[in-house]
Short mmCIF file of C-alpha atoms and ligand atoms in Angstrom, two decimals:
data_model
loop_
_atom_site.label_atom_id
_atom_site.label_comp_id
_atom_site.label_asym_id
_atom_site.label_seq_id
_atom_site.Cartn_x
_atom_site.Cartn_y
_atom_site.Cartn_z
CA MET L 1 0.00 0.00 0.00
CA GLN L 2 1.20 3.50 -0.83
CA TYR L 3 1.18 5.82 2.19
CA LYS L 4 1.26 9.60 1.99
CA PHE L 5 2.79 11.73 4.74
CA ASN L 6 2.20 15.35 3.82
CA ARG L 7 2.83 17.01 7.15
CA VAL L 8 4.87 15.89 10.16
CA CYS L 9 4.70 17.29 13.67
CA VAL L 10 7.87 16.75 15.72
CA MET L 11 7.22 17.08 19.45
CA GLY L 12 10.40 18.34 21.15
CA LEU L 13 13.09 20.47 19.48
CA GLY L 14 16.09 19.19 21.40
CA TYR L 15 19.16 17.20 20.43
CA ILE L 16 17.07 14.63 18.55
CA GLY L 17 13.87 16.46 17.57
CA LEU L 18 15.49 19.47 15.92
CA PRO L 19 17.95 17.57 13.67
CA THR L 20 15.11 15.18 12.71
CA ALA L 21 12.70 18.04 11.95
CA ALA L 22 15.33 19.91 9.93
CA LEU L 23 16.22 16.78 7.98
CA LEU L 24 12.56 16.03 7.17
CA ALA L 25 12.05 19.62 6.00
CA SER L 26 15.21 19.46 3.89
CA ARG L 27 13.62 16.49 2.10
CA GLY L 28 10.70 18.69 1.14
CA ILE L 29 8.29 17.39 3.82
CA GLU L 30 6.23 20.09 5.51
CA THR L 31 7.44 19.91 9.11
CA VAL L 32 6.16 21.56 12.26
CA GLY L 33 8.48 21.48 15.24
CA VAL L 34 6.77 21.82 18.61
CA ASP L 35 8.42 22.78 21.89
CA ILE L 36 7.06 24.09 25.17
CA ASN L 37 10.08 26.40 25.42
CA GLU L 38 9.06 29.66 23.72
CA GLU L 39 12.63 30.88 23.44
CA ARG L 40 13.65 27.73 21.57
CA VAL L 41 10.66 28.09 19.25
CA ALA L 42 11.63 31.70 18.50
CA THR L 43 15.26 30.71 17.87
CA VAL L 44 14.23 28.04 15.36
CA ASN L 45 11.78 30.38 13.60
CA ALA L 46 14.64 32.84 13.25
CA GLY L 47 16.63 30.06 11.54
CA GLY L 48 18.87 29.45 14.56
CA VAL L 49 19.97 26.58 16.83
CA SER L 50 20.46 26.87 20.60
CA PHE L 51 23.07 24.09 20.94
CA HIS L 52 26.12 22.99 19.00
CA GLU L 53 25.74 20.15 16.50
CA PRO L 54 28.02 20.16 13.44
CA GLY L 55 26.19 21.27 10.28
CA LEU L 56 22.81 21.66 11.98
CA ASP L 57 22.68 25.48 11.88
CA ALA L 58 22.98 25.51 8.09
CA VAL L 59 20.26 22.84 7.61
CA VAL L 60 17.87 24.64 10.01
CA LYS L 61 18.48 27.99 8.35
CA THR L 62 17.75 26.60 4.88
CA ALA L 63 14.71 24.61 6.09
CA VAL L 64 13.16 27.64 7.80
CA GLY L 65 14.04 29.86 4.84
CA SER L 66 12.32 27.48 2.41
CA GLY L 67 9.14 27.59 4.50
CA LYS L 68 9.20 23.80 5.01
CA LEU L 69 10.09 24.07 8.71
CA GLN L 70 8.24 26.15 11.27
CA ALA L 71 8.24 25.95 15.06
CA ARG L 72 5.27 26.36 17.42
CA THR L 73 4.44 25.83 21.06
CA THR L 74 1.40 23.66 20.30
CA PRO L 75 0.83 20.89 17.75
CA ILE L 76 -1.40 21.24 14.71
CA GLU L 77 -3.03 18.66 12.42
CA ALA L 78 -0.53 16.42 10.68
CA ASP L 79 -0.23 12.90 9.24
CA VAL L 80 2.68 11.83 11.44
CA PHE L 81 3.53 12.84 15.00
CA LEU L 82 7.06 12.10 16.24
CA ILE L 83 7.57 12.35 19.99
CA ALA L 84 11.19 13.20 20.84
CA VAL L 85 11.00 14.68 24.33
CA PRO L 86 13.34 14.03 27.28
CA THR L 87 12.89 11.05 29.62
CA PRO L 88 15.29 11.79 32.48
CA VAL L 89 15.66 9.67 35.60
CA ARG L 90 14.89 11.14 39.02
CA ASP L 91 17.26 11.08 41.99
CA ASP L 92 15.88 7.68 43.01
CA HIS L 93 16.65 6.43 39.47
CA ALA L 94 12.97 6.10 38.57
CA PRO L 95 12.16 7.35 35.05
CA ASP L 96 10.37 10.67 34.78
CA MET L 97 7.87 10.13 31.95
CA ALA L 98 5.99 13.40 32.43
CA ALA L 99 7.16 14.92 29.12
CA VAL L 100 6.11 11.85 27.09
CA HIS L 101 2.70 11.76 28.76
CA ALA L 102 2.25 15.51 28.22
CA ALA L 103 3.19 15.19 24.52
CA ALA L 104 0.69 12.32 24.03
CA LYS L 105 -2.05 14.39 25.65
CA ALA L 106 -1.08 17.47 23.61
CA ILE L 107 -1.40 15.70 20.25
CA ALA L 108 -4.62 13.83 21.11
CA PRO L 109 -6.99 16.73 20.26
CA VAL L 110 -5.53 17.21 16.75
CA LEU L 111 -5.39 13.53 15.75
CA LYS L 112 -7.57 12.25 12.91
CA ALA L 113 -8.23 8.85 11.35
CA GLY L 114 -5.22 7.54 9.43
CA ASP L 115 -2.56 9.29 11.55
CA LEU L 116 0.66 7.71 12.73
CA VAL L 117 2.21 8.46 16.13
CA VAL L 118 5.82 7.41 16.68
CA LEU L 119 7.56 7.60 20.04
CA GLU L 120 11.33 8.10 19.71
CA SER L 121 12.19 9.02 23.30
CA THR L 122 14.17 6.41 25.21
CA SER L 123 11.52 4.77 27.38
CA PRO L 124 10.90 1.84 29.73
CA VAL L 125 9.41 -1.28 28.14
CA GLY L 126 5.64 -0.87 27.86
CA THR L 127 5.60 2.91 27.34
CA THR L 128 4.22 2.76 23.78
CA GLU L 129 1.20 0.89 25.13
CA ILE L 130 0.78 3.59 27.79
CA VAL L 131 0.92 6.31 25.10
CA ALA L 132 -1.77 4.43 23.14
CA GLY L 133 -3.88 4.25 26.30
CA LEU L 134 -3.54 7.99 26.97
CA ILE L 135 -4.56 8.87 23.41
CA ALA L 136 -7.46 6.41 23.47
CA ALA L 137 -8.71 7.89 26.75
CA ALA L 138 -8.60 11.40 25.32
CA ARG L 139 -10.17 10.46 21.97
CA THR L 140 -12.97 7.95 22.51
CA ASP L 141 -14.21 8.83 19.01
CA LEU L 142 -11.12 7.21 17.43
CA SER L 143 -9.96 3.58 17.59
CA VAL L 144 -6.32 3.54 18.63
CA ALA L 145 -3.93 0.65 17.89
CA GLY L 146 -3.01 -1.32 21.00
CA ALA L 147 -5.96 0.15 22.88
CA ALA L 148 -8.79 -0.75 20.53
CA GLY L 149 -9.98 -3.94 22.16
CA ARG L 150 -11.03 -6.54 19.61
CA LYS L 151 -11.10 -4.19 16.60
CA GLY L 152 -9.45 -5.59 13.46
CA GLU L 153 -6.50 -3.86 11.79
CA THR L 154 -8.70 -2.30 9.11
CA GLU L 155 -10.82 -0.54 11.72
CA ILE L 156 -7.90 1.18 13.43
CA ASP L 157 -7.80 4.98 13.09
CA VAL L 158 -4.59 5.90 14.90
CA HIS L 159 -1.43 3.83 14.37
CA ILE L 160 1.23 3.81 17.05
CA ALA L 161 4.89 2.77 16.86
CA TYR L 162 8.16 3.05 18.76
CA CYS L 163 11.37 3.88 16.92
CA PRO L 164 14.33 4.74 19.14
CA GLU L 165 16.85 7.31 18.05
CA ARG L 166 20.39 5.94 18.03
CA ILE L 167 22.47 8.89 16.87
CA LEU L 168 25.74 9.94 18.40
CA PRO L 169 25.80 13.60 19.46
CA GLY L 170 28.28 15.33 17.16
CA ARG L 171 27.31 13.10 14.21
CA ALA L 172 23.55 13.64 14.30
CA LEU L 173 22.89 14.58 10.68
CA THR L 174 24.97 11.75 9.24
CA GLU L 175 23.73 9.07 11.63
CA LEU L 176 20.06 10.09 11.23
CA VAL L 177 20.37 9.08 7.60
CA GLU L 178 22.88 6.25 7.72
CA ASN L 179 22.04 4.32 10.91
CA ASP L 180 19.81 1.26 10.79
CA ARG L 181 16.48 1.82 12.54
CA ILE L 182 14.48 -0.52 14.75
CA ILE L 183 10.77 0.08 14.23
CA GLY L 184 8.36 -1.50 16.68
CA GLY L 185 4.65 -1.18 16.01
CA LEU L 186 1.68 -2.03 18.18
CA SER L 187 0.29 -3.95 15.16
CA ARG L 188 1.51 -5.10 11.76
CA GLU L 189 -0.11 -2.11 10.06
CA CYS L 190 1.60 0.25 12.54
CA ARG L 191 4.97 -1.31 11.71
CA LEU L 192 4.43 -1.04 7.95
CA ARG L 193 3.30 2.59 8.12
CA ALA L 194 6.16 3.60 10.36
CA ARG L 195 8.67 1.81 8.13
CA ALA L 196 7.29 3.59 5.05
CA PHE L 197 7.71 6.89 6.89
CA TYR L 198 11.34 6.30 7.93
CA ARG L 199 12.30 4.95 4.51
CA GLN L 200 11.69 8.45 3.13
CA PHE L 201 14.95 9.67 4.69
CA VAL L 202 16.82 6.70 6.20
CA GLN L 203 19.41 4.94 4.07
CA GLY L 204 20.13 2.28 6.72
CA ASP L 205 18.10 -0.87 7.15
CA CYS L 206 14.62 -0.30 8.69
CA ARG L 207 13.94 -3.46 10.71
CA ILE L 208 10.42 -4.03 12.00
CA THR L 209 9.44 -5.70 15.26
CA THR L 210 7.10 -5.27 18.22
CA ALA L 211 7.09 -2.06 20.26
CA ARG L 212 8.32 -3.91 23.34
CA VAL L 213 11.35 -5.38 21.54
CA ALA L 214 12.17 -1.96 20.07
CA GLU L 215 11.90 -0.29 23.49
CA MET L 216 14.14 -2.87 25.13
CA CYS L 217 16.55 -2.85 22.20
CA LYS L 218 17.43 0.81 22.79
CA LEU L 219 17.98 0.22 26.51
CA THR L 220 20.03 -2.89 25.79
CA GLU L 221 22.41 -1.03 23.47
CA ASN L 222 23.27 1.61 26.05
CA ALA L 223 23.34 -0.82 28.99
CA PHE L 224 25.68 -3.07 27.00
CA ARG L 225 28.05 -0.16 26.57
CA ASP L 226 27.75 0.89 30.22
CA VAL L 227 28.53 -2.60 31.51
CA ASN L 228 31.54 -2.87 29.21
CA ILE L 229 32.88 0.57 30.18
CA ALA L 230 32.43 -0.44 33.85
CA PHE L 231 34.67 -3.43 33.21
CA ALA L 232 37.32 -1.12 31.72
CA ASN L 233 36.96 1.31 34.64
CA GLU L 234 37.28 -1.46 37.22
CA LEU L 235 40.35 -2.78 35.40
CA SER L 236 41.92 0.70 35.53
CA ILE L 237 41.52 0.86 39.32
CA LEU L 238 42.86 -2.67 39.71
CA ALA L 239 45.79 -2.00 37.37
CA ASP L 240 46.62 1.15 39.34
CA ARG L 241 46.86 -0.86 42.57
CA LEU L 242 48.93 -3.57 40.90
CA ASP L 243 51.24 -1.01 39.24
CA VAL L 244 50.28 -2.04 35.72
CA ASP L 245 49.83 0.38 32.80
CA VAL L 246 46.14 -0.11 31.99
CA TRP L 247 46.41 1.35 28.47
CA GLU L 248 49.11 -1.07 27.48
CA LEU L 249 47.20 -3.86 29.22
CA ILE L 250 44.05 -3.17 27.19
CA GLU L 251 45.88 -2.68 23.94
CA LEU L 252 47.63 -6.03 24.31
CA SER L 253 44.51 -7.87 25.56
CA ASN L 254 42.60 -6.58 22.54
CA LEU L 255 45.04 -8.31 20.21
CA HIS L 256 43.07 -11.46 21.02
CA PRO L 257 40.55 -11.97 18.19
CA ARG L 258 37.57 -12.29 20.53
CA VAL L 259 38.44 -9.62 23.11
CA ASN L 260 37.49 -5.95 22.82
CA VAL L 261 37.87 -4.13 26.13
CA LEU L 262 36.60 -0.54 25.98
CA GLN L 263 38.50 2.48 27.29
CA PRO L 264 38.50 3.55 30.95
CA GLY L 265 37.92 7.20 31.70
CA PRO L 266 37.05 9.56 34.57
CA GLY L 267 33.48 8.19 34.62
CA VAL L 268 30.58 7.85 32.21
CA GLY L 269 28.74 10.99 31.21
CA GLY L 270 26.01 12.16 28.89
CA HIS L 271 22.29 11.73 29.12
CA CYS L 272 22.08 8.25 27.60
CA ILE L 273 24.60 5.67 28.72
CA ALA L 274 24.66 6.87 32.33
CA VAL L 275 20.85 7.02 32.43
CA ASP L 276 19.27 4.36 30.22
CA PRO L 277 20.44 1.31 32.20
CA TRP L 278 18.31 2.60 35.09
CA LEU L 279 15.20 2.26 32.89
CA LEU L 280 15.92 -1.46 32.64
CA VAL L 281 16.72 -1.75 36.34
CA HIS L 282 13.58 0.10 37.33
CA SER L 283 11.42 -2.48 35.52
CA ALA L 284 12.96 -5.36 37.48
CA PRO L 285 15.40 -4.35 40.24
CA ASP L 286 15.46 -7.85 41.75
CA ILE L 287 16.96 -9.53 38.66
CA THR L 288 19.39 -6.91 37.33
CA PRO L 289 22.42 -7.00 39.69
CA LEU L 290 25.00 -6.78 36.92
CA ILE L 291 23.49 -3.66 35.31
CA GLN L 292 23.17 -1.99 38.73
CA THR L 293 26.74 -2.80 39.71
CA ALA L 294 28.04 -1.44 36.39
CA ARG L 295 26.25 1.84 37.09
CA GLN L 296 27.78 1.99 40.57
CA VAL L 297 31.29 1.23 39.26
CA ASN L 298 31.03 3.96 36.62
CA ASP L 299 29.46 6.46 39.00
CA SER L 300 32.25 5.94 41.52
CA LYS L 301 35.09 6.48 39.06
CA PRO L 302 35.18 10.29 39.54
CA ASP L 303 35.90 9.74 43.28
CA PHE L 304 38.88 7.60 42.37
CA VAL L 305 40.24 10.39 40.15
CA ILE L 306 39.62 13.02 42.85
CA GLU L 307 41.53 10.94 45.40
CA LYS L 308 44.44 10.51 42.96
CA VAL L 309 44.68 14.28 42.48
CA ARG L 310 44.44 14.95 46.22
CA ALA L 311 47.22 12.47 46.97
CA VAL L 312 49.54 14.12 44.46
CA ALA L 313 48.55 17.67 45.41
CA GLU L 314 49.54 17.00 49.03
CA ARG L 315 53.16 17.08 47.93
CA PHE L 316 52.85 20.80 47.16
CA LYS L 317 52.29 23.72 49.50
CA ALA L 318 50.02 25.56 47.07
CA PRO L 319 49.56 23.27 44.06
CA LYS L 320 48.73 24.68 40.67
CA ILE L 321 46.54 22.24 38.78
CA ALA L 322 45.73 22.44 35.07
CA CYS L 323 42.38 20.75 34.29
CA LEU L 324 42.09 19.90 30.61
CA GLY L 325 38.55 19.36 29.35
CA LEU L 326 35.11 19.65 30.93
CA ALA L 327 32.83 18.09 28.28
CA PHE L 328 31.34 14.64 28.78
CA LYS L 329 33.27 13.28 25.81
CA PRO L 330 35.73 14.46 23.18
CA ASP L 331 35.19 17.23 20.64
CA ILE L 332 31.79 18.45 21.82
CA ASP L 333 30.68 21.42 23.94
CA ASP L 334 28.14 19.46 26.02
CA LEU L 335 28.86 19.69 29.76
CA ARG L 336 25.64 18.05 30.93
CA GLU L 337 26.14 14.99 33.14
CA SER L 338 29.88 15.36 32.66
CA PRO L 339 32.16 13.52 35.08
CA ALA L 340 34.95 15.92 34.07
CA LEU L 341 32.87 18.89 35.22
CA ASP L 342 31.97 17.10 38.47
CA ILE L 343 35.62 16.31 39.19
CA ALA L 344 36.78 19.87 38.44
CA THR L 345 33.99 21.35 40.58
CA GLU L 346 34.65 19.02 43.51
CA LEU L 347 38.40 19.66 43.44
CA ALA L 348 37.91 23.43 43.10
CA SER L 349 35.46 23.49 46.01
CA ALA L 350 38.05 21.76 48.22
CA GLY L 351 40.09 24.94 47.75
CA PHE L 352 43.56 23.48 48.25
CA GLY L 353 45.19 25.05 45.24
CA GLU L 354 44.93 27.03 42.07
CA PHE L 355 42.88 25.62 39.18
CA ILE L 356 43.66 26.63 35.64
CA ILE L 357 40.87 25.22 33.51
CA ASN L 358 40.89 24.78 29.76
CA GLU L 359 37.89 23.66 27.70
CA PRO L 360 38.32 24.58 24.05
CA HIS L 361 34.63 24.24 23.17
CA ILE L 362 33.15 26.79 25.58
CA LYS L 363 33.53 30.56 25.89
CA ALA L 364 33.35 30.83 29.70
CA LEU L 365 33.29 28.52 32.72
CA PRO L 366 29.92 27.51 34.20
CA ALA L 367 29.06 29.97 37.00
CA ASP L 368 29.16 27.27 39.74
CA LEU L 369 32.71 26.38 38.87
CA ALA L 370 33.93 29.93 38.23
CA ALA L 371 32.61 31.01 41.65
CA HIS L 372 35.26 29.02 43.56
CA ALA L 373 38.34 30.86 44.77
CA GLY L 374 41.50 30.01 42.86
CA VAL L 375 39.71 28.99 39.66
CA ARG L 376 40.54 30.61 36.35
CA PHE L 377 39.63 29.90 32.73
CA GLU L 378 42.56 29.60 30.31
CA ARG L 379 41.72 29.50 26.61
CA ASP L 380 45.12 28.18 25.61
CA ALA L 381 45.75 24.58 26.68
CA GLU L 382 49.52 24.88 26.45
CA ALA L 383 49.50 28.03 28.60
CA ALA L 384 47.39 26.16 31.19
CA ILE L 385 49.94 23.32 31.27
CA ASP L 386 52.83 25.75 31.41
CA ALA L 387 51.41 27.45 34.50
CA ALA L 388 50.74 24.18 36.41
CA ASP L 389 52.57 21.69 38.64
CA ILE L 390 49.96 18.99 38.06
CA VAL L 391 48.24 18.34 34.72
CA LEU L 392 44.90 16.55 34.94
CA LEU L 393 43.60 15.43 31.55
CA LEU L 394 39.87 14.78 31.80
CA VAL L 395 38.69 14.74 28.17
CA ASP L 396 40.49 13.35 25.12
CA HIS L 397 39.72 16.30 22.85
CA ARG L 398 41.51 15.93 19.51
CA LEU L 399 43.57 19.07 19.99
CA TYR L 400 45.12 17.77 23.23
CA LYS L 401 46.77 15.02 21.19
CA ASP L 402 48.93 17.61 19.49
CA ILE L 403 50.27 19.17 22.65
CA GLU L 404 54.02 19.44 22.67
CA MET L 405 55.17 16.53 24.87
CA THR L 406 58.21 18.42 26.17
CA LEU L 407 55.74 20.74 27.96
CA LEU L 408 54.76 17.81 30.18
CA GLU L 409 58.25 16.78 31.11
CA GLN L 410 58.53 18.61 34.43
CA LYS L 411 54.87 18.06 35.37
CA ILE L 412 52.98 15.44 37.30
CA VAL L 413 50.53 14.10 34.75
CA ILE L 414 47.24 12.39 35.59
CA ASP L 415 45.91 11.26 32.24
CA THR L 416 42.45 9.79 32.90
CA ARG L 417 41.88 9.02 29.19
CA GLY L 418 45.26 7.52 28.35
CA LEU L 419 45.61 10.03 25.55
CA TRP L 420 49.26 10.79 26.09
CA ALA L 421 50.11 7.36 27.47
CA ARG L 422 48.90 5.82 24.22
CA ARG L 423 50.81 8.42 22.24
CA ARG L 424 54.05 7.79 24.12
CA ALA L 425 53.67 4.05 23.50
N1 SAJ X 501 33.13 6.25 27.38
C1 SAJ X 501 34.16 5.68 28.09
N2 SAJ X 501 34.85 4.65 27.52
C2 SAJ X 501 34.56 4.18 26.28
C3 SAJ X 501 33.49 4.77 25.56
C4 SAJ X 501 32.78 5.80 26.14
O1 SAJ X 501 34.47 6.08 29.22
O2 SAJ X 501 35.26 3.25 25.82
C5 SAJ X 501 32.35 7.35 27.99
C6 SAJ X 501 32.47 8.67 27.23
O3 SAJ X 501 33.63 9.36 27.57
C7 SAJ X 501 31.21 9.38 27.68
C8 SAJ X 501 30.21 8.23 27.84
O4 SAJ X 501 30.98 7.05 27.91
O5 SAJ X 501 31.41 10.00 28.94
C9 SAJ X 501 29.21 8.09 26.72
O6 SAJ X 501 29.80 8.38 25.47
P1 SAJ X 501 29.52 7.58 24.12
O7 SAJ X 501 30.26 8.26 23.03
O8 SAJ X 501 29.86 6.14 24.26
O9 SAJ X 501 27.94 7.64 23.92
P2 SAJ X 501 26.84 8.83 23.90
O10 SAJ X 501 26.23 8.91 25.26
O11 SAJ X 501 27.33 10.07 23.30
O12 SAJ X 501 25.79 8.18 22.86
C10 SAJ X 501 25.23 6.91 23.13
C11 SAJ X 501 25.37 6.04 21.87
N3 SAJ X 501 25.03 4.66 22.21
C12 SAJ X 501 25.86 3.64 21.93
O13 SAJ X 501 26.95 3.80 21.43
C13 SAJ X 501 25.37 2.26 22.27
C14 SAJ X 501 24.47 6.58 20.76
O14 SAJ X 501 24.47 5.71 19.63
C15 SAJ X 501 23.03 6.73 21.27
O15 SAJ X 501 22.18 7.25 20.26
C16 SAJ X 501 23.03 7.68 22.44
O16 SAJ X 501 23.86 7.10 23.47
C17 SAJ X 501 21.62 7.86 22.93
O17 SAJ X 501 21.01 8.89 22.61
O18 SAJ X 501 21.08 6.94 23.57
#
């Protein structure tokens, strides 16, 4: 069957929603981006972007200029509704699904027979069914897939699917097109419609399955990575105690054809890998000890780094410490959920020395960090190193690889990413 998708409403104009909306519009599809944040809506309508993602500003500018992309604070009638709103976890690690529920309720009044609703937000298993239930409760005049009782496929008015985003921040526009997609529908017709929609702009494989498999698939991918990084982080602590170079250890272990140990670091950051495993745990805390332990191992790694710095700093009367990098991973400007930022803030608040902080991707230090006595922002990484007794490398930004090694010769170096250790080897 030939499906037609003339207008798409993207709920949420964040790191996933905005690149997706801009891409759809650039393919000539009339796209309406919806966000509750009025400032963000105004920025997009002015052709701008409020966060850094390579290439995105140009695509948004062209899409808005062509009239194919507009932003609003409320949804309007469309043929497809994509929900790409945040699903954070609360302090007790329980998922906060308020934004997804609010988006489902917001689109309900404008839905019509034949529409497709796709949830893209990372969600606990079973959420797509909950979304269907919320829409069905709000629109008793429509039969909604997954909530329509005994109705046959042909009698369904609103089709519902789950299709997780899997893009890597920093590569959003490329990965949106090239990555394979997992498309889980609440019925066969939902799957087919959703696949036809994604095939308009995805070059990767579009694999169809049930909504529950698709939901769990997304969580599995990030939990897999978290557990494997936890292994690397635990090895790094063990190797430190046993006086073994962990970078050399991993490099040599990975020569085995069936071994691929990931890289240790100062902790796991970002809003996905450090968060998503909790969505699995929350569904069944009694049978997920490995996933929980991995989270604890990764969450405790910053403390290990802090203790290392303290131990070294004690050798100086008034230590000068250069902190290189604050982002949660290399070559991006995103400081949210960053272990590097946590470590720098904790050390600076202890107030036992001078902190010269370099982060090439930001223009000024976050206010919380800048407020501590003895903290200063240094735009030039080599100048920061030059002024310090101790050099703490927290992020493996590309430009730190090119630092002149002789600059480090008289310094105590704590390289949490193995950037220079690997280079020396
Ligand atoms: N990290 C390590 N050691 C490693 C790899 C990563 O310490 O060997 C750390 C990074 O430094 C960073 C954190 O893990 O602090 C996460 O970084 P990442 O680059 O591995 O992943 P994210 O969070 O940017 O994006 C992930 C991706 N998921 C997977 O690779 C399975 C991406 O494809 C997802 O779309 C994204 O989560 C998401 O939105 O869920």
